[in-house]
Amino acid sequence: DTEVTQTPKHLVMGMTNKKSLKCEQHMGHRAMYWYKQKAKKPPELMFVYSYEKLSINESVPSRFSPECPNSSLLNLHLHALQPEDSALYLCASSQVSSGGSRDTQYFGPGTRLTVL
Amino acid sequence: GESVGLHLPTLSVQEGDNSIINCAYSNSASDYFIWYKQESGKGPQFIIDIRSNMDKRQGQRVTVLLNKTVKHLSLQIAATQPGDSAVYFCADLTSGTYKYIFGTGTRLKVLA
């Protein structure tokens, strides 16, 4: 099983709303990632969690707040977003070895976020 | 920063022909490479990978070639089918890190 699931599939929110994106994997992967993808562009790394600890924050604005409650779950809390934050948000996971990622990174289907 | 780039943003091929999608990477320390296929509205789907101790790897209808001397990666798709139409991304990783570096993507269009 190489499945990463994400909910919701689509999300529309106003600039004053608070919402959360959820990601789950049951492959035993200990690294989990959040990416943002704009149309016709490659995924851009936002955050990396390794063993439930934040390893990388790519200078993401504080209106995006990641959380890793356990080894299978990854959340992205959203607050006071801007219209330019509208994008496809992708979750991914991979195995960990020697302090870094090892082997394939598997992606979820993404959450299409629209900020009005 | 370092990045992975693609030579052709769009590739059109006739159904049944072979497709070759190219990718250049810049990090000489990269030792793991992946090709992803992304269909419209979906997440990237793993196609095939290769490690730096290999120069060729074959899957079902797909072959990845790695030339470390010129830092070049290619994806060959045999007998291209309409279902192969998608955007293809290469990505590379340096062992001991978590940062997969993605190429800019190539759109493959399969003509009937």
PDB file of C-alpha atoms in Angstrom:
ATOM      1  CA  ASP A   1       0.000   0.000   0.000  1.00  0.00           C
ATOM      2  CA  THR A   2       1.531   3.307  -1.120  1.00  0.00           C
ATOM      3  CA  GLU A   3      -1.416   5.515  -0.362  1.00  0.00           C
ATOM      4  CA  VAL A   4      -1.367   8.948   1.160  1.00  0.00           C
ATOM      5  CA  THR A   5      -4.816  10.377   1.790  1.00  0.00           C
ATOM      6  CA  GLN A   6      -5.769  14.022   2.112  1.00  0.00           C
ATOM      7  CA  THR A   7      -8.942  15.750   3.209  1.00  0.00           C
ATOM      8  CA  PRO A   8     -10.763  17.742   2.119  1.00  0.00           C
ATOM      9  CA  LYS A   9     -10.379  17.475  -1.646  1.00  0.00           C
ATOM     10  CA  HIS A  10     -11.561  21.029  -2.129  1.00  0.00           C
ATOM     11  CA  LEU A  11     -11.748  23.939   0.284  1.00  0.00           C
ATOM     12  CA  VAL A  12     -13.054  27.466  -0.191  1.00  0.00           C
ATOM     13  CA  MET A  13     -12.396  29.908   2.615  1.00  0.00           C
ATOM     14  CA  GLY A  14     -12.545  33.588   3.338  1.00  0.00           C
ATOM     15  CA  MET A  15      -9.569  35.595   4.481  1.00  0.00           C
ATOM     16  CA  THR A  16     -10.809  35.648   8.078  1.00  0.00           C
ATOM     17  CA  ASN A  17     -11.574  31.945   8.318  1.00  0.00           C
ATOM     18  CA  LYS A  18      -9.638  29.260  10.167  1.00  0.00           C
ATOM     19  CA  LYS A  19      -9.459  25.856   8.527  1.00  0.00           C
ATOM     20  CA  SER A  20      -7.273  22.762   8.582  1.00  0.00           C
ATOM     21  CA  LEU A  21      -5.967  20.379   5.968  1.00  0.00           C
ATOM     22  CA  LYS A  22      -5.405  16.774   6.954  1.00  0.00           C
ATOM     23  CA  CYS A  23      -3.065  14.099   5.671  1.00  0.00           C
ATOM     24  CA  GLU A  24      -2.697  10.451   6.640  1.00  0.00           C
ATOM     25  CA  GLN A  25      -0.402   7.593   5.667  1.00  0.00           C
ATOM     26  CA  HIS A  26      -0.054   4.042   6.954  1.00  0.00           C
ATOM     27  CA  MET A  27       3.174   3.051   5.253  1.00  0.00           C
ATOM     28  CA  GLY A  28       5.251   3.451   8.405  1.00  0.00           C
ATOM     29  CA  HIS A  29       6.998   6.456   6.900  1.00  0.00           C
ATOM     30  CA  ARG A  30       8.574   8.755   9.465  1.00  0.00           C
ATOM     31  CA  ALA A  31       9.056  11.776   7.207  1.00  0.00           C
ATOM     32  CA  MET A  32       6.033  13.789   6.107  1.00  0.00           C
ATOM     33  CA  TYR A  33       5.935  16.857   3.922  1.00  0.00           C
ATOM     34  CA  TRP A  34       3.696  19.742   2.928  1.00  0.00           C
ATOM     35  CA  TYR A  35       4.054  21.240  -0.536  1.00  0.00           C
ATOM     36  CA  LYS A  36       2.273  24.085  -2.271  1.00  0.00           C
ATOM     37  CA  GLN A  37       1.710  23.855  -6.003  1.00  0.00           C
ATOM     38  CA  LYS A  38       0.535  26.636  -8.263  1.00  0.00           C
ATOM     39  CA  ALA A  39      -0.836  25.926 -11.723  1.00  0.00           C
ATOM     40  CA  LYS A  40       1.764  24.766 -14.246  1.00  0.00           C
ATOM     41  CA  LYS A  41       4.532  24.872 -11.639  1.00  0.00           C
ATOM     42  CA  PRO A  42       6.391  22.155  -9.740  1.00  0.00           C
ATOM     43  CA  PRO A  43       5.591  21.517  -6.071  1.00  0.00           C
ATOM     44  CA  GLU A  44       7.268  23.937  -3.656  1.00  0.00           C
ATOM     45  CA  LEU A  45       8.385  22.547  -0.318  1.00  0.00           C
ATOM     46  CA  MET A  46       6.810  24.185   2.734  1.00  0.00           C
ATOM     47  CA  PHE A  47       7.484  21.945   5.738  1.00  0.00           C
ATOM     48  CA  VAL A  48       9.125  18.646   6.597  1.00  0.00           C
ATOM     49  CA  TYR A  49       8.493  16.581   9.706  1.00  0.00           C
ATOM     50  CA  SER A  50      10.854  13.806  10.699  1.00  0.00           C
ATOM     51  CA  TYR A  51       9.871  11.526  13.584  1.00  0.00           C
ATOM     52  CA  GLU A  52       7.047  13.944  14.389  1.00  0.00           C
ATOM     53  CA  LYS A  53       9.455  16.860  14.802  1.00  0.00           C
ATOM     54  CA  LEU A  54       9.621  19.842  12.480  1.00  0.00           C
ATOM     55  CA  SER A  55      12.842  19.514  10.482  1.00  0.00           C
ATOM     56  CA  ILE A  56      12.384  22.076   7.741  1.00  0.00           C
ATOM     57  CA  ASN A  57      10.359  25.269   7.497  1.00  0.00           C
ATOM     58  CA  GLU A  58      11.001  26.916   4.148  1.00  0.00           C
ATOM     59  CA  SER A  59      10.343  30.407   5.491  1.00  0.00           C
ATOM     60  CA  VAL A  60       6.606  29.872   5.258  1.00  0.00           C
ATOM     61  CA  PRO A  61       4.389  32.714   6.578  1.00  0.00           C
ATOM     62  CA  SER A  62       2.988  32.118  10.052  1.00  0.00           C
ATOM     63  CA  ARG A  63      -0.561  32.048   8.696  1.00  0.00           C
ATOM     64  CA  PHE A  64       0.328  28.435   7.813  1.00  0.00           C
ATOM     65  CA  SER A  65       0.848  26.306  10.915  1.00  0.00           C
ATOM     66  CA  PRO A  66       1.822  22.632  10.578  1.00  0.00           C
ATOM     67  CA  GLU A  67       1.195  19.961  13.159  1.00  0.00           C
ATOM     68  CA  CYS A  68       2.198  16.304  13.356  1.00  0.00           C
ATOM     69  CA  PRO A  69       0.062  14.650  16.076  1.00  0.00           C
ATOM     70  CA  ASN A  70       1.529  11.195  15.452  1.00  0.00           C
ATOM     71  CA  SER A  71       3.576   9.249  12.945  1.00  0.00           C
ATOM     72  CA  SER A  72       0.621   8.716  10.616  1.00  0.00           C
ATOM     73  CA  LEU A  73      -1.013  12.137  10.626  1.00  0.00           C
ATOM     74  CA  LEU A  74      -0.027  15.565   9.406  1.00  0.00           C
ATOM     75  CA  ASN A  75      -2.155  18.683   9.609  1.00  0.00           C
ATOM     76  CA  LEU A  76      -1.831  22.141   8.139  1.00  0.00           C
ATOM     77  CA  HIS A  77      -3.736  24.832  10.012  1.00  0.00           C
ATOM     78  CA  LEU A  78      -4.730  27.869   7.998  1.00  0.00           C
ATOM     79  CA  HIS A  79      -5.618  31.284   9.353  1.00  0.00           C
ATOM     80  CA  ALA A  80      -5.991  34.708   7.763  1.00  0.00           C
ATOM     81  CA  LEU A  81      -4.918  33.514   4.341  1.00  0.00           C
ATOM     82  CA  GLN A  82      -4.586  35.739   1.304  1.00  0.00           C
ATOM     83  CA  PRO A  83      -6.047  35.144  -2.183  1.00  0.00           C
ATOM     84  CA  GLU A  84      -2.533  34.447  -3.462  1.00  0.00           C
ATOM     85  CA  ASP A  85      -2.409  31.431  -1.158  1.00  0.00           C
ATOM     86  CA  SER A  86      -4.920  29.714  -3.412  1.00  0.00           C
ATOM     87  CA  ALA A  87      -3.183  26.602  -4.726  1.00  0.00           C
ATOM     88  CA  LEU A  88      -3.058  22.823  -4.614  1.00  0.00           C
ATOM     89  CA  TYR A  89      -1.644  21.705  -1.266  1.00  0.00           C
ATOM     90  CA  LEU A  90       0.107  18.374  -1.425  1.00  0.00           C
ATOM     91  CA  CYS A  91       1.114  16.072   1.365  1.00  0.00           C
ATOM     92  CA  ALA A  92       3.850  13.476   0.896  1.00  0.00           C
ATOM     93  CA  SER A  93       5.699  10.900   2.956  1.00  0.00           C
ATOM     94  CA  SER A  94       8.909   8.910   2.744  1.00  0.00           C
ATOM     95  CA  GLN A  95      11.088   6.589   4.778  1.00  0.00           C
ATOM     96  CA  VAL A  96      13.902   8.046   6.846  1.00  0.00           C
ATOM     97  CA  SER A  97      17.477   6.850   7.009  1.00  0.00           C
ATOM     98  CA  SER A  98      20.735   8.388   8.147  1.00  0.00           C
ATOM     99  CA  GLY A  99      19.206  11.728   9.066  1.00  0.00           C
ATOM    100  CA  GLY A 100      17.448  12.270   5.806  1.00  0.00           C
ATOM    101  CA  SER A 101      14.918  10.930   3.380  1.00  0.00           C
ATOM    102  CA  ARG A 102      15.428   7.578   1.778  1.00  0.00           C
ATOM    103  CA  ASP A 103      13.700   6.121  -1.235  1.00  0.00           C
ATOM    104  CA  THR A 104      10.538   7.270  -2.850  1.00  0.00           C
ATOM    105  CA  GLN A 105       8.450  10.146  -1.701  1.00  0.00           C
ATOM    106  CA  TYR A 106       4.776   9.351  -2.171  1.00  0.00           C
ATOM    107  CA  PHE A 107       2.224  12.073  -2.691  1.00  0.00           C
ATOM    108  CA  GLY A 108      -1.407  12.391  -1.760  1.00  0.00           C
ATOM    109  CA  PRO A 109      -4.038  13.675  -4.193  1.00  0.00           C
ATOM    110  CA  GLY A 110      -3.895  17.184  -2.764  1.00  0.00           C
ATOM    111  CA  THR A 111      -6.383  19.717  -1.441  1.00  0.00           C
ATOM    112  CA  ARG A 112      -7.463  22.395  -3.898  1.00  0.00           C
ATOM    113  CA  LEU A 113      -7.653  25.561  -1.789  1.00  0.00           C
ATOM    114  CA  THR A 114      -9.398  28.723  -2.905  1.00  0.00           C
ATOM    115  CA  VAL A 115      -9.128  31.853  -0.745  1.00  0.00           C
ATOM    116  CA  LEU A 116     -11.748  34.495  -1.431  1.00  0.00           C
TER     117      LEU A 116
ATOM    118  CA  GLY B   1      19.979  27.869  -5.196  1.00  0.00           C
ATOM    119  CA  GLU B   2      20.350  24.714  -7.159  1.00  0.00           C
ATOM    120  CA  SER B   3      17.542  23.542  -9.354  1.00  0.00           C
ATOM    121  CA  VAL B   4      16.526  20.889 -11.789  1.00  0.00           C
ATOM    122  CA  GLY B   5      15.432  22.048 -15.214  1.00  0.00           C
ATOM    123  CA  LEU B   6      13.820  20.531 -18.249  1.00  0.00           C
ATOM    124  CA  HIS B   7      14.792  21.233 -21.839  1.00  0.00           C
ATOM    125  CA  LEU B   8      11.282  20.957 -23.377  1.00  0.00           C
ATOM    126  CA  PRO B   9       8.235  22.397 -21.636  1.00  0.00           C
ATOM    127  CA  THR B  10       5.807  20.662 -24.016  1.00  0.00           C
ATOM    128  CA  LEU B  11       6.247  17.464 -25.995  1.00  0.00           C
ATOM    129  CA  SER B  12       3.715  16.216 -28.551  1.00  0.00           C
ATOM    130  CA  VAL B  13       3.995  12.639 -29.779  1.00  0.00           C
ATOM    131  CA  GLN B  14       1.902  10.412 -31.966  1.00  0.00           C
ATOM    132  CA  GLU B  15       0.112   7.566 -30.257  1.00  0.00           C
ATOM    133  CA  GLY B  16       2.230   4.437 -30.498  1.00  0.00           C
ATOM    134  CA  ASP B  17       5.505   6.322 -30.848  1.00  0.00           C
ATOM    135  CA  ASN B  18       8.186   6.427 -28.184  1.00  0.00           C
ATOM    136  CA  SER B  19       8.537   9.526 -25.989  1.00  0.00           C
ATOM    137  CA  ILE B  20      11.700  10.899 -24.477  1.00  0.00           C
ATOM    138  CA  ILE B  21      11.503  13.498 -21.733  1.00  0.00           C
ATOM    139  CA  ASN B  22      14.735  15.116 -20.610  1.00  0.00           C
ATOM    140  CA  CYS B  23      15.884  16.686 -17.399  1.00  0.00           C
ATOM    141  CA  ALA B  24      19.059  18.441 -16.286  1.00  0.00           C
ATOM    142  CA  TYR B  25      20.069  18.653 -12.662  1.00  0.00           C
ATOM    143  CA  SER B  26      22.706  20.856 -11.152  1.00  0.00           C
ATOM    144  CA  ASN B  27      23.594  19.305  -7.799  1.00  0.00           C
ATOM    145  CA  SER B  28      26.548  16.945  -8.233  1.00  0.00           C
ATOM    146  CA  ALA B  29      25.838  15.545  -4.750  1.00  0.00           C
ATOM    147  CA  SER B  30      22.399  14.264  -5.807  1.00  0.00           C
ATOM    148  CA  ASP B  31      22.297  10.501  -5.611  1.00  0.00           C
ATOM    149  CA  TYR B  32      18.640   9.568  -6.008  1.00  0.00           C
ATOM    150  CA  PHE B  33      16.327  10.533  -8.841  1.00  0.00           C
ATOM    151  CA  ILE B  34      12.610  10.105  -9.393  1.00  0.00           C
ATOM    152  CA  TRP B  35      10.204  10.655 -12.250  1.00  0.00           C
ATOM    153  CA  TYR B  36       6.651  11.639 -11.398  1.00  0.00           C
ATOM    154  CA  LYS B  37       3.563  11.827 -13.597  1.00  0.00           C
ATOM    155  CA  GLN B  38       0.921  14.377 -12.680  1.00  0.00           C
ATOM    156  CA  GLU B  39      -2.484  14.385 -14.283  1.00  0.00           C
ATOM    157  CA  SER B  40      -4.716  17.405 -14.105  1.00  0.00           C
ATOM    158  CA  GLY B  41      -6.135  17.962 -10.633  1.00  0.00           C
ATOM    159  CA  LYS B  42      -4.207  15.061  -9.088  1.00  0.00           C
ATOM    160  CA  GLY B  43      -1.091  14.638  -7.000  1.00  0.00           C
ATOM    161  CA  PRO B  44       2.226  13.527  -8.528  1.00  0.00           C
ATOM    162  CA  GLN B  45       2.345   9.792  -9.104  1.00  0.00           C
ATOM    163  CA  PHE B  46       5.605   7.867  -8.807  1.00  0.00           C
ATOM    164  CA  ILE B  47       6.703   6.317 -12.100  1.00  0.00           C
ATOM    165  CA  ILE B  48      10.272   5.129 -11.710  1.00  0.00           C
ATOM    166  CA  ASP B  49      13.419   5.923  -9.776  1.00  0.00           C
ATOM    167  CA  ILE B  50      17.141   5.410 -10.112  1.00  0.00           C
ATOM    168  CA  ARG B  51      20.132   5.693  -7.821  1.00  0.00           C
ATOM    169  CA  SER B  52      23.418   7.253  -8.775  1.00  0.00           C
ATOM    170  CA  ASN B  53      25.221   3.895  -8.836  1.00  0.00           C
ATOM    171  CA  MET B  54      23.155   2.929 -11.881  1.00  0.00           C
ATOM    172  CA  ASP B  55      22.892   4.437 -15.336  1.00  0.00           C
ATOM    173  CA  LYS B  56      19.748   2.708 -16.540  1.00  0.00           C
ATOM    174  CA  ARG B  57      16.638   1.237 -15.021  1.00  0.00           C
ATOM    175  CA  GLN B  58      13.636  -0.257 -16.750  1.00  0.00           C
ATOM    176  CA  GLY B  59      10.036  -0.555 -15.705  1.00  0.00           C
ATOM    177  CA  GLN B  60       6.905  -1.470 -17.542  1.00  0.00           C
ATOM    178  CA  ARG B  61       7.065   0.592 -20.775  1.00  0.00           C
ATOM    179  CA  VAL B  62       9.334   3.128 -19.072  1.00  0.00           C
ATOM    180  CA  THR B  63      13.099   3.446 -18.885  1.00  0.00           C
ATOM    181  CA  VAL B  64      15.121   5.985 -16.971  1.00  0.00           C
ATOM    182  CA  LEU B  65      18.650   6.851 -18.062  1.00  0.00           C
ATOM    183  CA  LEU B  66      21.119   8.700 -15.872  1.00  0.00           C
ATOM    184  CA  ASN B  67      24.262  10.395 -17.141  1.00  0.00           C
ATOM    185  CA  LYS B  68      26.141  11.689 -14.134  1.00  0.00           C
ATOM    186  CA  THR B  69      28.954  13.105 -16.225  1.00  0.00           C
ATOM    187  CA  VAL B  70      26.696  15.732 -17.749  1.00  0.00           C
ATOM    188  CA  LYS B  71      24.102  15.679 -14.953  1.00  0.00           C
ATOM    189  CA  HIS B  72      21.294  14.575 -17.244  1.00  0.00           C
ATOM    190  CA  LEU B  73      18.288  12.367 -16.666  1.00  0.00           C
ATOM    191  CA  SER B  74      15.794  11.099 -19.213  1.00  0.00           C
ATOM    192  CA  LEU B  75      12.515   9.213 -19.176  1.00  0.00           C
ATOM    193  CA  GLN B  76      11.656   7.043 -22.133  1.00  0.00           C
ATOM    194  CA  ILE B  77       8.093   5.869 -22.610  1.00  0.00           C
ATOM    195  CA  ALA B  78       7.589   3.098 -25.135  1.00  0.00           C
ATOM    196  CA  ALA B  79       4.486   2.905 -27.325  1.00  0.00           C
ATOM    197  CA  THR B  80       3.004   6.091 -25.896  1.00  0.00           C
ATOM    198  CA  GLN B  81      -0.704   5.885 -25.145  1.00  0.00           C
ATOM    199  CA  PRO B  82      -3.387   8.561 -24.649  1.00  0.00           C
ATOM    200  CA  GLY B  83      -3.340   7.775 -20.912  1.00  0.00           C
ATOM    201  CA  ASP B  84       0.280   8.916 -20.794  1.00  0.00           C
ATOM    202  CA  SER B  85      -0.819  12.500 -21.412  1.00  0.00           C
ATOM    203  CA  ALA B  86       0.200  14.423 -18.297  1.00  0.00           C
ATOM    204  CA  VAL B  87       2.901  16.663 -16.877  1.00  0.00           C
ATOM    205  CA  TYR B  88       6.104  14.833 -15.995  1.00  0.00           C
ATOM    206  CA  PHE B  89       8.446  16.055 -13.270  1.00  0.00           C
ATOM    207  CA  CYS B  90      11.915  14.884 -12.452  1.00  0.00           C
ATOM    208  CA  ALA B  91      13.174  15.263  -8.910  1.00  0.00           C
ATOM    209  CA  ASP B  92      16.511  14.648  -7.271  1.00  0.00           C
ATOM    210  CA  LEU B  93      17.583  14.094  -3.700  1.00  0.00           C
ATOM    211  CA  THR B  94      20.869  14.185  -1.851  1.00  0.00           C
ATOM    212  CA  SER B  95      21.239  11.456   0.778  1.00  0.00           C
ATOM    213  CA  GLY B  96      20.975  12.776   4.291  1.00  0.00           C
ATOM    214  CA  THR B  97      18.578  15.552   3.330  1.00  0.00           C
ATOM    215  CA  TYR B  98      14.838  15.888   2.918  1.00  0.00           C
ATOM    216  CA  LYS B  99      14.805  18.357   0.071  1.00  0.00           C
ATOM    217  CA  TYR B 100      13.681  16.859  -3.194  1.00  0.00           C
ATOM    218  CA  ILE B 101      14.510  19.331  -5.947  1.00  0.00           C
ATOM    219  CA  PHE B 102      11.889  19.343  -8.692  1.00  0.00           C
ATOM    220  CA  GLY B 103      12.324  20.210 -12.319  1.00  0.00           C
ATOM    221  CA  THR B 104      10.026  22.679 -14.020  1.00  0.00           C
ATOM    222  CA  GLY B 105       7.943  19.933 -15.655  1.00  0.00           C
ATOM    223  CA  THR B 106       7.237  18.777 -19.214  1.00  0.00           C
ATOM    224  CA  ARG B 107       3.735  18.436 -20.587  1.00  0.00           C
ATOM    225  CA  LEU B 108       3.352  15.350 -22.731  1.00  0.00           C
ATOM    226  CA  LYS B 109       0.549  15.457 -25.291  1.00  0.00           C
ATOM    227  CA  VAL B 110      -0.331  12.251 -27.087  1.00  0.00           C
ATOM    228  CA  LEU B 111      -1.878  12.779 -30.498  1.00  0.00           C
ATOM    229  CA  ALA B 112      -4.372  10.249 -31.805  1.00  0.00           C
TER     230      ALA B 112
END
